[in-house]
Amino acid sequence: MKIGRNAPCPCGSGRKYKNCCLNKEASSSSLKQKVLATVIVLIMLGGLVAVIAAFRSHEPASGPGPGLVWSEEHQHWH
């Protein structure tokens, strides 16, 4: 059951819920959302770093394949 804003606070302070624990719960869920967003961003950055590292470690062939010749005009193997 949802607690009304003007209802007495369930913590027993005697104050209204809106003046007592309402803001504490809102900031707690806000903190959880920020932590979750940070974790997601870190995972995505880790994936991006892994992809970049994979592309950088790929070395081109050291020479032509069998039967290929160098084209001075195009600057690659045919």
PDB file of C-alpha atoms in Angstrom:
ATOM      1  CA  MET A   1       0.000   0.000   0.000  1.00  0.00           C
ATOM      2  CA  LYS A   2       1.317   3.438  -0.929  1.00  0.00           C
ATOM      3  CA  ILE A   3       1.897   5.971   1.853  1.00  0.00           C
ATOM      4  CA  GLY A   4       0.185   9.321   1.327  1.00  0.00           C
ATOM      5  CA  ARG A   5       2.334  12.437   1.378  1.00  0.00           C
ATOM      6  CA  ASN A   6       0.320  13.983   4.228  1.00  0.00           C
ATOM      7  CA  ALA A   7       0.084  10.770   6.263  1.00  0.00           C
ATOM      8  CA  PRO A   8       2.162  10.398   9.427  1.00  0.00           C
ATOM      9  CA  CYS A   9       5.614   9.033   8.649  1.00  0.00           C
ATOM     10  CA  PRO A  10       5.939   5.295   9.287  1.00  0.00           C
ATOM     11  CA  CYS A  11       9.369   5.787  10.889  1.00  0.00           C
ATOM     12  CA  GLY A  12       7.644   7.079  14.022  1.00  0.00           C
ATOM     13  CA  SER A  13       9.063  10.603  14.001  1.00  0.00           C
ATOM     14  CA  GLY A  14       5.592  12.178  14.275  1.00  0.00           C
ATOM     15  CA  ARG A  15       6.186  14.347  11.216  1.00  0.00           C
ATOM     16  CA  LYS A  16       4.364  14.114   7.911  1.00  0.00           C
ATOM     17  CA  TYR A  17       5.784  11.610   5.457  1.00  0.00           C
ATOM     18  CA  LYS A  18       6.497  14.355   2.879  1.00  0.00           C
ATOM     19  CA  ASN A  19       8.636  16.250   5.414  1.00  0.00           C
ATOM     20  CA  CYS A  20      10.465  13.200   6.728  1.00  0.00           C
ATOM     21  CA  CYS A  21      11.277  10.066   4.724  1.00  0.00           C
ATOM     22  CA  LEU A  22       9.827  10.863   1.281  1.00  0.00           C
ATOM     23  CA  ASN A  23      13.014  12.656   0.169  1.00  0.00           C
ATOM     24  CA  LYS A  24      15.221   9.914   1.616  1.00  0.00           C
ATOM     25  CA  GLU A  25      13.507   7.264  -0.502  1.00  0.00           C
ATOM     26  CA  ALA A  26      13.627   9.446  -3.618  1.00  0.00           C
ATOM     27  CA  SER A  27      17.356  10.113  -3.209  1.00  0.00           C
ATOM     28  CA  SER A  28      17.992   6.422  -2.557  1.00  0.00           C
ATOM     29  CA  SER A  29      16.337   5.378  -5.826  1.00  0.00           C
ATOM     30  CA  SER A  30      18.114   8.238  -7.599  1.00  0.00           C
ATOM     31  CA  LEU A  31      21.448   6.963  -6.279  1.00  0.00           C
ATOM     32  CA  LYS A  32      20.626   3.442  -7.455  1.00  0.00           C
ATOM     33  CA  GLN A  33      19.845   4.763 -10.934  1.00  0.00           C
ATOM     34  CA  LYS A  34      23.123   6.696 -11.044  1.00  0.00           C
ATOM     35  CA  VAL A  35      25.110   3.637  -9.954  1.00  0.00           C
ATOM     36  CA  LEU A  36      23.360   1.462 -12.540  1.00  0.00           C
ATOM     37  CA  ALA A  37      24.003   4.023 -15.291  1.00  0.00           C
ATOM     38  CA  THR A  38      27.683   4.237 -14.290  1.00  0.00           C
ATOM     39  CA  VAL A  39      28.060   0.448 -14.401  1.00  0.00           C
ATOM     40  CA  ILE A  40      26.431   0.277 -17.835  1.00  0.00           C
ATOM     41  CA  VAL A  41      28.710   3.035 -19.170  1.00  0.00           C
ATOM     42  CA  LEU A  42      31.807   1.278 -17.790  1.00  0.00           C
ATOM     43  CA  ILE A  43      30.784  -2.017 -19.394  1.00  0.00           C
ATOM     44  CA  MET A  44      30.213  -0.287 -22.733  1.00  0.00           C
ATOM     45  CA  LEU A  45      33.591   1.475 -22.522  1.00  0.00           C
ATOM     46  CA  GLY A  46      35.273  -1.836 -21.722  1.00  0.00           C
ATOM     47  CA  GLY A  47      33.693  -3.378 -24.796  1.00  0.00           C
ATOM     48  CA  LEU A  48      34.803  -0.451 -26.932  1.00  0.00           C
ATOM     49  CA  VAL A  49      38.381  -0.771 -25.660  1.00  0.00           C
ATOM     50  CA  ALA A  50      38.316  -4.514 -26.425  1.00  0.00           C
ATOM     51  CA  VAL A  51      37.115  -3.896 -29.991  1.00  0.00           C
ATOM     52  CA  ILE A  52      39.756  -1.227 -30.584  1.00  0.00           C
ATOM     53  CA  ALA A  53      42.470  -3.498 -29.187  1.00  0.00           C
ATOM     54  CA  ALA A  54      41.323  -6.327 -31.458  1.00  0.00           C
ATOM     55  CA  PHE A  55      41.550  -4.110 -34.531  1.00  0.00           C
ATOM     56  CA  ARG A  56      44.954  -2.740 -33.553  1.00  0.00           C
ATOM     57  CA  SER A  57      46.415  -6.197 -32.986  1.00  0.00           C
ATOM     58  CA  HIS A  58      45.374  -7.315 -36.470  1.00  0.00           C
ATOM     59  CA  GLU A  59      48.517  -7.204 -38.559  1.00  0.00           C
ATOM     60  CA  PRO A  60      48.319  -6.946 -42.340  1.00  0.00           C
ATOM     61  CA  ALA A  61      49.874  -9.662 -44.475  1.00  0.00           C
ATOM     62  CA  SER A  62      53.635  -9.274 -44.720  1.00  0.00           C
ATOM     63  CA  GLY A  63      53.721  -9.879 -48.447  1.00  0.00           C
ATOM     64  CA  PRO A  64      51.644 -10.786 -51.450  1.00  0.00           C
ATOM     65  CA  GLY A  65      49.702 -13.975 -51.723  1.00  0.00           C
ATOM     66  CA  PRO A  66      50.741 -16.538 -54.327  1.00  0.00           C
ATOM     67  CA  GLY A  67      50.493 -15.240 -57.885  1.00  0.00           C
ATOM     68  CA  LEU A  68      50.039 -11.550 -56.957  1.00  0.00           C
ATOM     69  CA  VAL A  69      52.056  -8.657 -58.355  1.00  0.00           C
ATOM     70  CA  TRP A  70      52.527  -5.098 -57.054  1.00  0.00           C
ATOM     71  CA  SER A  71      50.772  -2.316 -58.980  1.00  0.00           C
ATOM     72  CA  GLU A  72      52.709   0.954 -58.843  1.00  0.00           C
ATOM     73  CA  GLU A  73      49.722   2.787 -60.260  1.00  0.00           C
ATOM     74  CA  HIS A  74      47.270   1.636 -57.586  1.00  0.00           C
ATOM     75  CA  GLN A  75      49.792   1.061 -54.785  1.00  0.00           C
ATOM     76  CA  HIS A  76      48.485  -2.383 -53.846  1.00  0.00           C
ATOM     77  CA  TRP A  77      48.806  -6.076 -54.818  1.00  0.00           C
ATOM     78  CA  HIS A  78      46.865  -7.504 -57.784  1.00  0.00           C
TER      79      HIS A  78
END
